[in-house]
């Protein structure tokens, strides 16, 4: 491509990207079209011949924009999806242009260095042990996998078994303790690692989904041999935290490795007003968290943090004669993640932490928690709406039709969710909590404030009243 063609192409991409972000307030908070219509738009026979890159880019943008979910918007409360802040998204556009393969520090010197520094900043923000190693992965799912691989290797090494070399056949049995309301992706990680999603001791949780300390002590008392304990900072529906200070010392007395899934909840540590929710979590052995949730980095970005760097590297290292060796003070990004070749995720993380700073992150977490409490309070004041959780963080779960005699609360709640999504003023999704249909509100978008929260609760109340009827 000529320099002119390159300038035109990247200019076009920047123009379409910035136009989308600048006009966000005008976009309805639901996609203009769903999957089936998008599939029709994209579908075509396999192209036989080269095409014009600029024309293709325009066609791609025209097609894609029709089916974009508004997770970058200020009134998006679905799942737990951060809003890909422009500072990180723009850094990510340059990351793509630079095309760095972040396997090692020679193939990608600046990308590796940005990771090293961003890792240090992360540990400081989250108040975790400074000697911990950090793997820059795709998200908390893979972070859980990486941390639990390190856990598996270390508890078996202590029992005289080298799982990285010998595999699991014939290995001493590992007992895994996990809370009853742990996130589904932790069970996936256990299945990937040969530990089995069902071969676990499930510890009963309280009404909010946090492990009961008394039940934990009881279950742990009967356990022998290598143990992994999996705890949670921020339950996906309620935002609840396990009682770390009470149970981590008990687990360590048994020689257990303690892993914490804190995909979004670990960020409570970055805000002085909420850090008490996770008191004692720093005593764990590993932590999984996301960048693409509360740090607002673009997708995909997660962090596998392990206190024992040797155990982390033992579980993940890839060695070959054609790969460089690291000298003292050098760090190869691939030593802490499952992939060799990968994107330079550290650039966007570095840019986001620089853009928000310690105080900006604390302000955002605090603001989101305040908006969540306000939304919960407003909704609960409406006859027939019940807030089903203690709003300790940024998560609210709501059930509709609570006061209507004979009403089918599950069906009514589903109808209200569908109506909200149809109206497009804001977006919320659903889930089952304790066997009942609920609507989930996750306050996680960077631009969500009291005003946007109020506009959203008004839309939710309008939808409820319309579905419920006079
Ligand atoms: C508690 C918890 N753990 C793990 C995950 C999975 O994270 P990811 O989708 O980033 O892989 C989530 C996602 O919402 C979560 O809330």
GROMACS .gro file of C-alpha atoms and ligand atoms in nm:
model
  486
    1UNK     CA    1   0.000   0.000   0.000
    2UNK     CA    2   0.119   0.351  -0.072
    3UNK     CA    3   0.166   0.603   0.211
    4UNK     CA    4  -0.145   0.787   0.081
    5UNK     CA    5  -0.352   0.470   0.089
    6UNK     CA    6  -0.232   0.393   0.442
    7UNK     CA    7  -0.314   0.744   0.562
    8UNK     CA    8  -0.658   0.724   0.402
    9UNK     CA    9  -0.730   0.379   0.550
   10UNK     CA   10  -0.623   0.460   0.907
   11UNK     CA   11  -0.790   0.802   0.881
   12UNK     CA   12  -1.112   0.631   0.780
   13UNK     CA   13  -1.089   0.389   1.072
   14UNK     CA   14  -1.020   0.671   1.318
   15UNK     CA   15  -1.301   0.877   1.169
   16UNK     CA   16  -1.561   0.600   1.195
   17UNK     CA   17  -1.444   0.505   1.546
   18UNK     CA   18  -1.451   0.861   1.676
   19UNK     CA   19  -1.783   0.938   1.505
   20UNK     CA   20  -1.936   0.637   1.681
   21UNK     CA   21  -1.804   0.744   2.019
   22UNK     CA   22  -1.896   1.112   1.973
   23UNK     CA   23  -2.255   1.034   1.879
   24UNK     CA   24  -2.310   0.774   2.152
   25UNK     CA   25  -2.564   0.984   2.345
   26UNK     CA   26  -2.793   0.975   2.038
   27UNK     CA   27  -2.787   0.595   2.006
   28UNK     CA   28  -3.067   0.384   2.155
   29UNK     CA   29  -2.936   0.154   2.428
   30UNK     CA   30  -3.012  -0.164   2.237
   31UNK     CA   31  -2.882  -0.285   1.902
   32UNK     CA   32  -3.067  -0.160   1.596
   33UNK     CA   33  -3.078  -0.518   1.473
   34UNK     CA   34  -3.020  -0.864   1.620
   35UNK     CA   35  -2.801  -1.157   1.525
   36UNK     CA   36  -3.018  -1.300   1.245
   37UNK     CA   37  -3.036  -0.971   1.055
   38UNK     CA   38  -2.662  -0.912   1.109
   39UNK     CA   39  -2.586  -1.257   0.972
   40UNK     CA   40  -2.783  -1.175   0.656
   41UNK     CA   41  -2.588  -0.851   0.618
   42UNK     CA   42  -2.247  -1.014   0.652
   43UNK     CA   43  -2.321  -1.333   0.462
   44UNK     CA   44  -2.178  -1.364   0.110
   45UNK     CA   45  -1.996  -1.627  -0.094
   46UNK     CA   46  -1.624  -1.665  -0.016
   47UNK     CA   47  -1.450  -1.372  -0.191
   48UNK     CA   48  -1.241  -1.499  -0.484
   49UNK     CA   49  -1.042  -1.184  -0.554
   50UNK     CA   50  -0.871  -0.900  -0.362
   51UNK     CA   51  -1.085  -0.600  -0.272
   52UNK     CA   52  -1.028  -0.234  -0.200
   53UNK     CA   53  -0.935  -0.202   0.171
   54UNK     CA   54  -1.097   0.139   0.220
   55UNK     CA   55  -1.424   0.031   0.061
   56UNK     CA   56  -1.419  -0.288   0.270
   57UNK     CA   57  -1.364  -0.085   0.587
   58UNK     CA   58  -1.663   0.137   0.510
   59UNK     CA   59  -1.878  -0.166   0.432
   60UNK     CA   60  -1.766  -0.334   0.756
   61UNK     CA   61  -1.848  -0.026   0.964
   62UNK     CA   62  -2.190   0.014   0.799
   63UNK     CA   63  -2.279  -0.348   0.868
   64UNK     CA   64  -2.128  -0.370   1.218
   65UNK     CA   65  -2.281  -0.050   1.353
   66UNK     CA   66  -2.632  -0.180   1.293
   67UNK     CA   67  -2.572  -0.466   1.538
   68UNK     CA   68  -2.365  -0.300   1.810
   69UNK     CA   69  -2.471  -0.358   2.169
   70UNK     CA   70  -2.447  -0.030   2.358
   71UNK     CA   71  -2.210  -0.152   2.627
   72UNK     CA   72  -2.005   0.164   2.570
   73UNK     CA   73  -2.306   0.378   2.668
   74UNK     CA   74  -2.388   0.547   2.997
   75UNK     CA   75  -2.713   0.359   3.063
   76UNK     CA   76  -2.597   0.005   2.998
   77UNK     CA   77  -2.639  -0.229   3.297
   78UNK     CA   78  -2.627  -0.573   3.129
   79UNK     CA   79  -2.396  -0.852   3.248
   80UNK     CA   80  -2.081  -0.688   3.395
   81UNK     CA   81  -1.935  -0.513   3.091
   82UNK     CA   82  -1.700  -0.218   3.118
   83UNK     CA   83  -1.735   0.064   2.867
   84UNK     CA   84  -1.400   0.049   2.680
   85UNK     CA   85  -1.295   0.403   2.776
   86UNK     CA   86  -1.172   0.612   2.479
   87UNK     CA   87  -0.824   0.648   2.635
   88UNK     CA   88  -0.780   0.270   2.634
   89UNK     CA   89  -0.964   0.211   2.306
   90UNK     CA   90  -0.748   0.466   2.122
   91UNK     CA   91  -0.433   0.308   2.270
   92UNK     CA   92  -0.565  -0.024   2.146
   93UNK     CA   93  -0.609   0.113   1.793
   94UNK     CA   94  -0.240   0.203   1.791
   95UNK     CA   95  -0.159  -0.138   1.941
   96UNK     CA   96  -0.321  -0.299   1.636
   97UNK     CA   97  -0.126  -0.076   1.399
   98UNK     CA   98   0.202  -0.156   1.575
   99UNK     CA   99   0.135  -0.530   1.541
  100UNK     CA  100   0.355  -0.640   1.829
  101UNK     CA  101   0.370  -1.009   1.916
  102UNK     CA  102   0.405  -0.991   2.292
  103UNK     CA  103   0.554  -1.335   2.350
  104UNK     CA  104   0.892  -1.209   2.467
  105UNK     CA  105   1.085  -0.892   2.548
  106UNK     CA  106   1.299  -0.908   2.233
  107UNK     CA  107   1.006  -0.951   1.992
  108UNK     CA  108   0.822  -0.668   2.169
  109UNK     CA  109   1.049  -0.455   2.392
  110UNK     CA  110   0.814  -0.163   2.457
  111UNK     CA  111   0.504  -0.382   2.493
  112UNK     CA  112   0.688  -0.598   2.749
  113UNK     CA  113   0.808  -0.292   2.939
  114UNK     CA  114   0.458  -0.136   2.945
  115UNK     CA  115   0.328  -0.463   3.093
  116UNK     CA  116   0.598  -0.472   3.359
  117UNK     CA  117   0.509  -0.122   3.476
  118UNK     CA  118   0.130  -0.171   3.446
  119UNK     CA  119   0.163  -0.491   3.653
  120UNK     CA  120   0.336  -0.298   3.931
  121UNK     CA  121   0.069  -0.028   3.922
  122UNK     CA  122  -0.207  -0.291   3.937
  123UNK     CA  123  -0.062  -0.451   4.249
  124UNK     CA  124  -0.042  -0.110   4.411
  125UNK     CA  125  -0.399  -0.016   4.316
  126UNK     CA  126  -0.540  -0.347   4.438
  127UNK     CA  127  -0.316  -0.349   4.748
  128UNK     CA  128  -0.178  -0.696   4.676
  129UNK     CA  129   0.170  -0.827   4.767
  130UNK     CA  130   0.432  -0.640   4.565
  131UNK     CA  131   0.630  -0.954   4.479
  132UNK     CA  132   0.333  -1.110   4.296
  133UNK     CA  133   0.362  -1.187   3.924
  134UNK     CA  134   0.090  -1.078   3.680
  135UNK     CA  135  -0.016  -1.249   3.357
  136UNK     CA  136  -0.202  -1.030   3.105
  137UNK     CA  137  -0.475  -1.263   2.979
  138UNK     CA  138  -0.805  -1.231   2.791
  139UNK     CA  139  -1.026  -1.203   3.101
  140UNK     CA  140  -1.112  -1.345   3.440
  141UNK     CA  141  -1.205  -1.684   3.291
  142UNK     CA  142  -0.849  -1.743   3.172
  143UNK     CA  143  -0.708  -1.567   3.479
  144UNK     CA  144  -0.891  -1.822   3.698
  145UNK     CA  145  -0.748  -2.100   3.481
  146UNK     CA  146  -0.390  -1.968   3.506
  147UNK     CA  147  -0.408  -1.912   3.883
  148UNK     CA  148  -0.560  -2.255   3.944
  149UNK     CA  149  -0.293  -2.416   3.723
  150UNK     CA  150  -0.030  -2.257   3.950
  151UNK     CA  151  -0.228  -2.376   4.255
  152UNK     CA  152  -0.253  -2.731   4.120
  153UNK     CA  153   0.119  -2.746   4.045
  154UNK     CA  154   0.225  -2.610   4.383
  155UNK     CA  155   0.000  -2.821   4.610
  156UNK     CA  156   0.110  -3.132   4.420
  157UNK     CA  157   0.478  -3.032   4.429
  158UNK     CA  158   0.450  -3.008   4.807
  159UNK     CA  159   0.309  -3.363   4.800
  160UNK     CA  160   0.609  -3.481   4.595
  161UNK     CA  161   0.442  -3.481   4.252
  162UNK     CA  162   0.543  -3.287   3.939
  163UNK     CA  163   0.213  -3.235   3.757
  164UNK     CA  164   0.363  -3.023   3.479
  165UNK     CA  165   0.587  -3.318   3.382
  166UNK     CA  166   0.385  -3.620   3.490
  167UNK     CA  167   0.026  -3.510   3.441
  168UNK     CA  168  -0.256  -3.606   3.674
  169UNK     CA  169  -0.264  -3.985   3.627
  170UNK     CA  170  -0.148  -4.140   3.953
  171UNK     CA  171  -0.112  -3.801   4.127
  172UNK     CA  172  -0.221  -3.754   4.489
  173UNK     CA  173  -0.583  -3.641   4.505
  174UNK     CA  174  -0.648  -3.270   4.540
  175UNK     CA  175  -0.951  -3.155   4.739
  176UNK     CA  176  -1.112  -2.836   4.606
  177UNK     CA  177  -1.335  -2.628   4.834
  178UNK     CA  178  -1.556  -2.374   4.660
  179UNK     CA  179  -1.852  -2.156   4.757
  180UNK     CA  180  -2.198  -2.260   4.641
  181UNK     CA  181  -2.247  -1.932   4.453
  182UNK     CA  182  -1.909  -1.917   4.278
  183UNK     CA  183  -1.901  -1.794   3.919
  184UNK     CA  184  -1.960  -2.051   3.647
  185UNK     CA  185  -1.622  -1.980   3.481
  186UNK     CA  186  -1.434  -2.108   3.788
  187UNK     CA  187  -1.600  -2.444   3.734
  188UNK     CA  188  -1.490  -2.425   3.369
  189UNK     CA  189  -1.132  -2.363   3.482
  190UNK     CA  190  -1.152  -2.667   3.710
  191UNK     CA  191  -1.274  -2.881   3.421
  192UNK     CA  192  -0.992  -2.756   3.190
  193UNK     CA  193  -0.738  -2.853   3.458
  194UNK     CA  194  -0.860  -3.207   3.508
  195UNK     CA  195  -0.983  -3.122   3.857
  196UNK     CA  196  -1.346  -3.173   3.759
  197UNK     CA  197  -1.632  -2.929   3.792
  198UNK     CA  198  -1.823  -3.176   4.008
  199UNK     CA  199  -1.532  -3.322   4.205
  200UNK     CA  200  -1.542  -3.035   4.455
  201UNK     CA  201  -1.667  -2.975   4.806
  202UNK     CA  202  -1.927  -2.702   4.779
  203UNK     CA  203  -1.946  -2.480   5.086
  204UNK     CA  204  -2.293  -2.344   5.170
  205UNK     CA  205  -2.339  -1.970   5.117
  206UNK     CA  206  -2.550  -1.713   5.301
  207UNK     CA  207  -2.851  -1.529   5.158
  208UNK     CA  208  -2.619  -1.296   4.962
  209UNK     CA  209  -2.408  -1.572   4.810
  210UNK     CA  210  -2.105  -1.532   5.039
  211UNK     CA  211  -1.946  -1.843   5.191
  212UNK     CA  212  -2.061  -1.906   5.548
  213UNK     CA  213  -1.750  -1.904   5.769
  214UNK     CA  214  -1.899  -2.164   6.007
  215UNK     CA  215  -1.983  -2.400   5.719
  216UNK     CA  216  -1.635  -2.347   5.572
  217UNK     CA  217  -1.465  -2.447   5.898
  218UNK     CA  218  -1.684  -2.756   5.919
  219UNK     CA  219  -1.612  -2.870   5.561
  220UNK     CA  220  -1.240  -2.797   5.594
  221UNK     CA  221  -1.211  -2.994   5.918
  222UNK     CA  222  -1.273  -3.323   5.735
  223UNK     CA  223  -1.017  -3.261   5.459
  224UNK     CA  224  -0.674  -3.424   5.426
  225UNK     CA  225  -0.393  -3.399   5.168
  226UNK     CA  226  -0.341  -3.130   4.900
  227UNK     CA  227  -0.614  -2.863   4.915
  228UNK     CA  228  -0.718  -2.571   4.696
  229UNK     CA  229  -0.969  -2.322   4.835
  230UNK     CA  230  -1.153  -2.096   4.589
  231UNK     CA  231  -1.306  -1.775   4.723
  232UNK     CA  232  -1.486  -1.486   4.559
  233UNK     CA  233  -1.472  -1.105   4.573
  234UNK     CA  234  -1.796  -0.980   4.420
  235UNK     CA  235  -2.072  -1.233   4.351
  236UNK     CA  236  -2.200  -1.184   3.995
  237UNK     CA  237  -2.559  -1.107   4.102
  238UNK     CA  238  -2.532  -0.960   4.451
  239UNK     CA  239  -2.176  -0.822   4.466
  240UNK     CA  240  -2.120  -1.013   4.793
  241UNK     CA  241  -1.769  -1.087   4.928
  242UNK     CA  242  -1.656  -1.403   5.103
  243UNK     CA  243  -1.533  -1.345   5.462
  244UNK     CA  244  -1.162  -1.355   5.372
  245UNK     CA  245  -1.016  -1.246   5.705
  246UNK     CA  246  -1.197  -1.527   5.886
  247UNK     CA  247  -1.132  -1.813   5.648
  248UNK     CA  248  -0.799  -1.762   5.469
  249UNK     CA  249  -0.594  -1.824   5.790
  250UNK     CA  250  -0.792  -2.147   5.850
  251UNK     CA  251  -0.721  -2.261   5.494
  252UNK     CA  252  -0.350  -2.183   5.530
  253UNK     CA  253  -0.334  -2.378   5.857
  254UNK     CA  254  -0.435  -2.679   5.645
  255UNK     CA  255  -0.163  -2.603   5.390
  256UNK     CA  256  -0.421  -2.498   5.130
  257UNK     CA  257  -0.359  -2.270   4.832
  258UNK     CA  258  -0.623  -1.996   4.841
  259UNK     CA  259  -0.740  -1.850   4.510
  260UNK     CA  260  -0.977  -1.554   4.483
  261UNK     CA  261  -1.199  -1.482   4.182
  262UNK     CA  262  -1.239  -1.104   4.190
  263UNK     CA  263  -1.333  -1.032   3.830
  264UNK     CA  264  -1.487  -0.698   3.921
  265UNK     CA  265  -1.512  -0.706   4.303
  266UNK     CA  266  -1.137  -0.688   4.361
  267UNK     CA  267  -1.156  -0.327   4.237
  268UNK     CA  268  -1.341  -0.238   4.559
  269UNK     CA  269  -0.983  -0.232   4.695
  270UNK     CA  270  -0.904   0.069   4.478
  271UNK     CA  271  -1.159   0.287   4.658
  272UNK     CA  272  -1.096   0.374   5.025
  273UNK     CA  273  -1.471   0.373   5.100
  274UNK     CA  274  -1.523   0.015   4.975
  275UNK     CA  275  -1.188  -0.150   5.039
  276UNK     CA  276  -1.313  -0.282   5.373
  277UNK     CA  277  -1.543  -0.521   5.184
  278UNK     CA  278  -1.236  -0.725   5.088
  279UNK     CA  279  -1.037  -0.700   5.411
  280UNK     CA  280  -0.792  -0.987   5.439
  281UNK     CA  281  -0.801  -1.080   5.069
  282UNK     CA  282  -0.433  -0.985   5.037
  283UNK     CA  283  -0.344  -1.296   5.237
  284UNK     CA  284  -0.457  -1.525   4.952
  285UNK     CA  285  -0.213  -1.696   4.713
  286UNK     CA  286  -0.365  -1.591   4.381
  287UNK     CA  287  -0.625  -1.353   4.241
  288UNK     CA  288  -0.810  -1.329   3.910
  289UNK     CA  289  -0.948  -0.996   3.796
  290UNK     CA  290  -1.049  -0.810   3.483
  291UNK     CA  291  -0.929  -0.495   3.312
  292UNK     CA  292  -1.230  -0.484   3.079
  293UNK     CA  293  -1.474  -0.446   3.366
  294UNK     CA  294  -1.394  -0.182   3.627
  295UNK     CA  295  -1.068  -0.057   3.478
  296UNK     CA  296  -1.260   0.021   3.153
  297UNK     CA  297  -0.989  -0.114   2.923
  298UNK     CA  298  -1.109  -0.230   2.582
  299UNK     CA  299  -1.182  -0.600   2.536
  300UNK     CA  300  -1.010  -0.828   2.604
  301UNK     CA  301  -0.813  -0.778   2.922
  302UNK     CA  302  -0.776  -0.974   3.244
  303UNK     CA  303  -0.505  -1.036   3.504
  304UNK     CA  304  -0.380  -1.360   3.659
  305UNK     CA  305  -0.199  -1.254   3.977
  306UNK     CA  306   0.008  -1.507   4.173
  307UNK     CA  307   0.199  -1.437   4.493
  308UNK     CA  308   0.455  -1.714   4.427
  309UNK     CA  309   0.615  -1.618   4.096
  310UNK     CA  310   0.799  -1.950   4.073
  311UNK     CA  311   0.472  -2.147   4.093
  312UNK     CA  312   0.318  -1.913   3.833
  313UNK     CA  313   0.607  -1.959   3.589
  314UNK     CA  314   0.629  -2.332   3.649
  315UNK     CA  315   0.267  -2.368   3.541
  316UNK     CA  316   0.294  -2.145   3.230
  317UNK     CA  317   0.650  -2.138   3.098
  318UNK     CA  318   0.709  -2.218   2.732
  319UNK     CA  319   1.072  -2.284   2.642
  320UNK     CA  320   1.239  -2.343   2.305
  321UNK     CA  321   1.588  -2.292   2.165
  322UNK     CA  322   1.467  -2.015   1.932
  323UNK     CA  323   1.320  -1.811   2.218
  324UNK     CA  324   1.542  -1.562   2.404
  325UNK     CA  325   1.645  -1.619   2.764
  326UNK     CA  326   1.569  -1.350   3.019
  327UNK     CA  327   1.848  -1.185   3.212
  328UNK     CA  328   1.806  -1.035   3.558
  329UNK     CA  329   1.541  -0.762   3.552
  330UNK     CA  330   1.394  -0.874   3.218
  331UNK     CA  331   1.043  -1.016   3.197
  332UNK     CA  332   0.890  -1.221   2.917
  333UNK     CA  333   0.513  -1.171   2.904
  334UNK     CA  334   0.457  -1.533   2.788
  335UNK     CA  335   0.594  -1.676   3.114
  336UNK     CA  336   0.269  -1.590   3.291
  337UNK     CA  337  -0.001  -1.680   3.037
  338UNK     CA  338  -0.101  -1.985   2.833
  339UNK     CA  339  -0.029  -1.826   2.494
  340UNK     CA  340   0.304  -1.765   2.322
  341UNK     CA  341   0.193  -1.523   2.049
  342UNK     CA  342  -0.054  -1.261   2.159
  343UNK     CA  343  -0.172  -0.904   2.151
  344UNK     CA  344   0.012  -0.631   2.343
  345UNK     CA  345  -0.261  -0.592   2.603
  346UNK     CA  346  -0.033  -0.399   2.837
  347UNK     CA  347  -0.038  -0.080   2.627
  348UNK     CA  348  -0.410  -0.017   2.685
  349UNK     CA  349  -0.379  -0.111   3.055
  350UNK     CA  350  -0.087   0.130   3.098
  351UNK     CA  351  -0.285   0.403   2.916
  352UNK     CA  352  -0.600   0.348   3.123
  353UNK     CA  353  -0.421   0.361   3.457
  354UNK     CA  354  -0.236   0.676   3.340
  355UNK     CA  355  -0.563   0.831   3.220
  356UNK     CA  356  -0.767   0.771   3.537
  357UNK     CA  357  -0.497   0.763   3.801
  358UNK     CA  358  -0.548   0.628   4.151
  359UNK     CA  359  -0.800   0.901   4.240
  360UNK     CA  360  -0.998   0.867   3.915
  361UNK     CA  361  -1.041   0.494   3.967
  362UNK     CA  362  -1.147   0.544   4.330
  363UNK     CA  363  -1.395   0.817   4.227
  364UNK     CA  364  -1.547   0.594   3.958
  365UNK     CA  365  -1.590   0.292   4.187
  366UNK     CA  366  -1.743   0.511   4.456
  367UNK     CA  367  -1.976   0.683   4.206
  368UNK     CA  368  -2.096   0.350   4.066
  369UNK     CA  369  -2.171   0.216   4.414
  370UNK     CA  370  -2.363   0.537   4.495
  371UNK     CA  371  -2.564   0.511   4.170
  372UNK     CA  372  -2.642   0.145   4.246
  373UNK     CA  373  -2.776   0.238   4.592
  374UNK     CA  374  -2.981   0.524   4.446
  375UNK     CA  375  -3.132   0.303   4.173
  376UNK     CA  376  -3.212   0.029   4.425
  377UNK     CA  377  -3.378   0.280   4.658
  378UNK     CA  378  -3.590   0.435   4.381
  379UNK     CA  379  -3.704   0.100   4.245
  380UNK     CA  380  -3.779  -0.046   4.589
  381UNK     CA  381  -4.003   0.255   4.667
  382UNK     CA  382  -4.242   0.152   4.386
  383UNK     CA  383  -4.521  -0.079   4.504
  384UNK     CA  384  -4.468  -0.425   4.357
  385UNK     CA  385  -4.091  -0.399   4.304
  386UNK     CA  386  -3.856  -0.581   4.538
  387UNK     CA  387  -3.478  -0.540   4.554
  388UNK     CA  388  -3.350  -0.891   4.628
  389UNK     CA  389  -2.996  -0.818   4.754
  390UNK     CA  390  -2.810  -0.601   5.003
  391UNK     CA  391  -2.656  -0.342   4.773
  392UNK     CA  392  -2.300  -0.341   4.906
  393UNK     CA  393  -2.125  -0.271   4.574
  394UNK     CA  394  -2.244  -0.197   4.219
  395UNK     CA  395  -2.487  -0.489   4.171
  396UNK     CA  396  -2.865  -0.473   4.214
  397UNK     CA  397  -3.112  -0.754   4.154
  398UNK     CA  398  -3.479  -0.671   4.121
  399UNK     CA  399  -3.800  -0.870   4.102
  400UNK     CA  400  -4.124  -0.730   3.967
  401UNK     CA  401  -4.483  -0.804   4.070
  402UNK     CA  402  -4.403  -0.870   4.433
  403UNK     CA  403  -4.736  -0.729   4.557
  404UNK     CA  404  -4.974  -0.860   4.294
  405UNK     CA  405  -5.186  -1.144   4.433
  406UNK     CA  406  -5.156  -1.449   4.211
  407UNK     CA  407  -4.908  -1.273   3.977
  408UNK     CA  408  -4.647  -1.486   3.806
  409UNK     CA  409  -4.340  -1.290   3.921
  410UNK     CA  410  -4.106  -1.482   3.688
  411UNK     CA  411  -4.314  -1.405   3.378
  412UNK     CA  412  -4.376  -1.045   3.481
  413UNK     CA  413  -4.004  -0.984   3.544
  414UNK     CA  414  -3.917  -1.131   3.205
  415UNK     CA  415  -4.177  -0.909   3.038
  416UNK     CA  416  -4.042  -0.598   3.209
  417UNK     CA  417  -3.686  -0.683   3.099
  418UNK     CA  418  -3.807  -0.735   2.740
  419UNK     CA  419  -3.996  -0.404   2.750
  420UNK     CA  420  -3.693  -0.216   2.883
  421UNK     CA  421  -3.477  -0.361   2.606
  422UNK     CA  422  -3.739  -0.279   2.343
  423UNK     CA  423  -3.771   0.081   2.462
  424UNK     CA  424  -3.394   0.125   2.434
  425UNK     CA  425  -3.361   0.405   2.687
  426UNK     CA  426  -3.134   0.182   2.896
  427UNK     CA  427  -3.031  -0.184   2.896
  428UNK     CA  428  -3.067  -0.447   3.170
  429UNK     CA  429  -3.071  -0.826   3.151
  430UNK     CA  430  -3.201  -1.110   3.363
  431UNK     CA  431  -3.085  -1.405   3.574
  432UNK     CA  432  -3.218  -1.659   3.819
  433UNK     CA  433  -3.147  -1.593   4.184
  434UNK     CA  434  -3.244  -1.855   4.441
  435UNK     CA  435  -3.472  -2.012   4.179
  436UNK     CA  436  -3.653  -1.687   4.096
  437UNK     CA  437  -3.632  -1.470   3.784
  438UNK     CA  438  -3.470  -1.135   3.856
  439UNK     CA  439  -3.352  -0.835   3.657
  440UNK     CA  440  -2.981  -0.758   3.700
  441UNK     CA  441  -2.841  -0.406   3.719
  442UNK     CA  442  -2.460  -0.381   3.704
  443UNK     CA  443  -2.342  -0.021   3.735
  444UNK     CA  444  -2.007  -0.044   3.557
  445UNK     CA  445  -2.003   0.199   3.258
  446UNK     CA  446  -1.747   0.476   3.297
  447UNK     CA  447  -1.995   0.757   3.222
  448UNK     CA  448  -2.277   0.630   3.444
  449UNK     CA  449  -2.364   0.890   3.707
  450UNK     CA  450  -2.666   0.995   3.916
  451UNK     CA  451  -2.831   1.168   3.621
  452UNK     CA  452  -2.796   0.869   3.389
  453UNK     CA  453  -2.902   0.640   3.674
  454UNK     CA  454  -3.215   0.848   3.736
  455UNK     CA  455  -3.301   0.854   3.365
  456UNK     CA  456  -3.262   0.474   3.366
  457UNK     CA  457  -3.475   0.407   3.675
  458UNK     CA  458  -3.745   0.630   3.522
  459UNK     CA  459  -3.735   0.412   3.208
  460UNK     CA  460  -3.750   0.096   3.419
  461UNK     CA  461  -4.046   0.226   3.616
  462UNK     CA  462  -4.224   0.327   3.293
  463UNK     CA  463  -4.170  -0.022   3.152
  464UNK     CA  464  -4.294  -0.186   3.473
  465UNK     CA  465  -4.608   0.028   3.488
  466UNK     CA  466  -4.684  -0.040   3.121
  467UNK     CA  467  -4.645  -0.417   3.164
  468UNK     CA  468  -4.833  -0.428   3.491
  469UNK     CA  469  -5.123  -0.219   3.364
  470UNK     CA  470  -5.352   0.003   3.570
  471LIG     C1  471  -1.712  -1.316   3.944
  471LIG     C2  472  -1.676  -1.338   3.800
  471LIG     N1  473  -1.582  -1.428   3.769
  471LIG     C3  474  -1.546  -1.452   3.641
  471LIG     C4  475  -1.606  -1.384   3.538
  471LIG     C5  476  -1.563  -1.412   3.396
  471LIG     O1  477  -1.496  -1.301   3.345
  471LIG     P1  478  -1.461  -1.283   3.190
  471LIG     O2  479  -1.594  -1.286   3.120
  471LIG     O3  480  -1.394  -1.152   3.184
  471LIG     O4  481  -1.374  -1.395   3.148
  471LIG     C6  482  -1.705  -1.290   3.564
  471LIG     C7  483  -1.775  -1.219   3.455
  471LIG     O5  484  -1.868  -1.145   3.475
  471LIG     C8  485  -1.740  -1.264   3.700
  471LIG     O6  486  -1.832  -1.173   3.731
   0.00000   0.00000   0.00000
